[in-house]
Amino acid sequence: MTLLIVGATGTLGRQIARRALDEGYQVRCLVRNPRKAAFLKEWGAELVIGNICNPSTLAPALEGVTAIIDAATARATDSLSIKRVDWEGQVALIQSAIEAKIDRFIFFSILGAENYPNVPLMEIKRCTELFLAESGLNYTILRPAGFMQGLIGQYAIPTLEGQPVWMTGESSPIAYMDTQDVAKFAVKALSLPETNNRSFPIVGNRAWSGQEIISFCERQSGKEAKITNVPIGIIRVMRQTLRFFEWSWNSADRLAFTEVLATGKPLTASMDEVYQIFGIEPQEIGTLEAYLQEYFSRILRKLKELDYEKNKQKEKQATKQKKKKMMY
């Protein structure tokens, strides 16, 4: 099987590529910038230049491909809008997959997308799910709630460095999962006929609120977080302001996601059937506690090493100064 991974340079996509290569798949990655994707080539993947927003590049990339794992999405820093990437680009990719007679199509949506028609990314994901379901392709839709990797920049680093940790009051608890574990489900789906034409939640063992994560970071770091609460009303005003400028539409649409968090409804689901179908044991999936503990352990150990080296340098300097004084 030759597998095309779309979005392979992203936080999730790179883990999917690594997993698929480790399991012996022939992996091809659709990339916009080969230089930024050089690490994928070093791992053993084939790189093809293309862009789902440029449909003419897709047919050559799909030659000889039997399956697609689609982890592409617009980033907040992208010049292209969420609509351009997550709707128009995805439609072009699905249509190209139909023409290329692709056997399997794995797509990443978001848990609960159908419940938030006023949040652009959620509504677009819902529409893409429907479009894929009606395409005639053998598809599997995976619906994560959130990735643990995002918590490092959002909570862990600000707590360590004494920077503000931004909160919007009581936010919805989210069942985060490590992207390495999410990748297990994506690659496993390729070989499981039972996952054909079905959607599955892919979530962690329990939902965590923002305050719970902050408290955990405080205990691990030994520091008190500087929490800054931003009222949801201010965020709505910011979003409306950003919509006036085309270059900031992506940021505005991302801010709309706070409407999901403001509901207070947990983003989680039962994984009992999912584990059974995919043949994965719950204990194989990492916990948020273990993920953050490992991060803080590694960082604090590195900081101690840096302090040790700094003190050694100071001692050397002091010894040199002392010798100079003795000479004179």
mmCIF file with all atom_site columns, N, CA and C in Angstrom, residues 35 158-159 228 311:
data_model
loop_
_atom_site.group_PDB
_atom_site.id
_atom_site.type_symbol
_atom_site.label_atom_id
_atom_site.label_alt_id
_atom_site.label_comp_id
_atom_site.label_asym_id
_atom_site.label_entity_id
_atom_site.label_seq_id
_atom_site.pdbx_PDB_ins_code
_atom_site.Cartn_x
_atom_site.Cartn_y
_atom_site.Cartn_z
_atom_site.occupancy
_atom_site.B_iso_or_equiv
_atom_site.pdbx_formal_charge
_atom_site.auth_seq_id
_atom_site.auth_comp_id
_atom_site.auth_asym_id
_atom_site.auth_atom_id
_atom_site.pdbx_PDB_model_num
ATOM 1  N N  . ARG A 1 35  ? 11.883 22.164 1.733  1.00 0.00 ? 35  ARG A N  1
ATOM 2  C CA . ARG A 1 35  ? 12.943 22.472 2.702  1.00 0.00 ? 35  ARG A CA 1
ATOM 3  C C  . ARG A 1 35  ? 12.439 22.281 4.131  1.00 0.00 ? 35  ARG A C  1
ATOM 4  N N  . PRO A 1 158 ? 4.184  29.314 29.937 1.00 0.00 ? 158 PRO A N  1
ATOM 5  C CA . PRO A 1 158 ? 3.876  30.542 30.688 1.00 0.00 ? 158 PRO A CA 1
ATOM 6  C C  . PRO A 1 158 ? 4.005  30.364 32.204 1.00 0.00 ? 158 PRO A C  1
ATOM 7  N N  . THR A 1 159 ? 3.605  29.204 32.724 1.00 0.00 ? 159 THR A N  1
ATOM 8  C CA . THR A 1 159 ? 3.722  28.962 34.159 1.00 0.00 ? 159 THR A CA 1
ATOM 9  C C  . THR A 1 159 ? 5.187  28.942 34.587 1.00 0.00 ? 159 THR A C  1
ATOM 10 N N  . THR A 1 228 ? -4.633 35.362 33.840 1.00 0.00 ? 228 THR A N  1
ATOM 11 C CA . THR A 1 228 ? -5.325 36.555 33.370 1.00 0.00 ? 228 THR A CA 1
ATOM 12 C C  . THR A 1 228 ? -6.648 36.131 32.745 1.00 0.00 ? 228 THR A C  1
ATOM 13 N N  . ASN A 1 311 ? 27.336 28.171 36.964 1.00 0.00 ? 311 ASN A N  1
ATOM 14 C CA . ASN A 1 311 ? 28.106 28.284 38.206 1.00 0.00 ? 311 ASN A CA 1
ATOM 15 C C  . ASN A 1 311 ? 29.561 27.890 38.006 1.00 0.00 ? 311 ASN A C  1
#
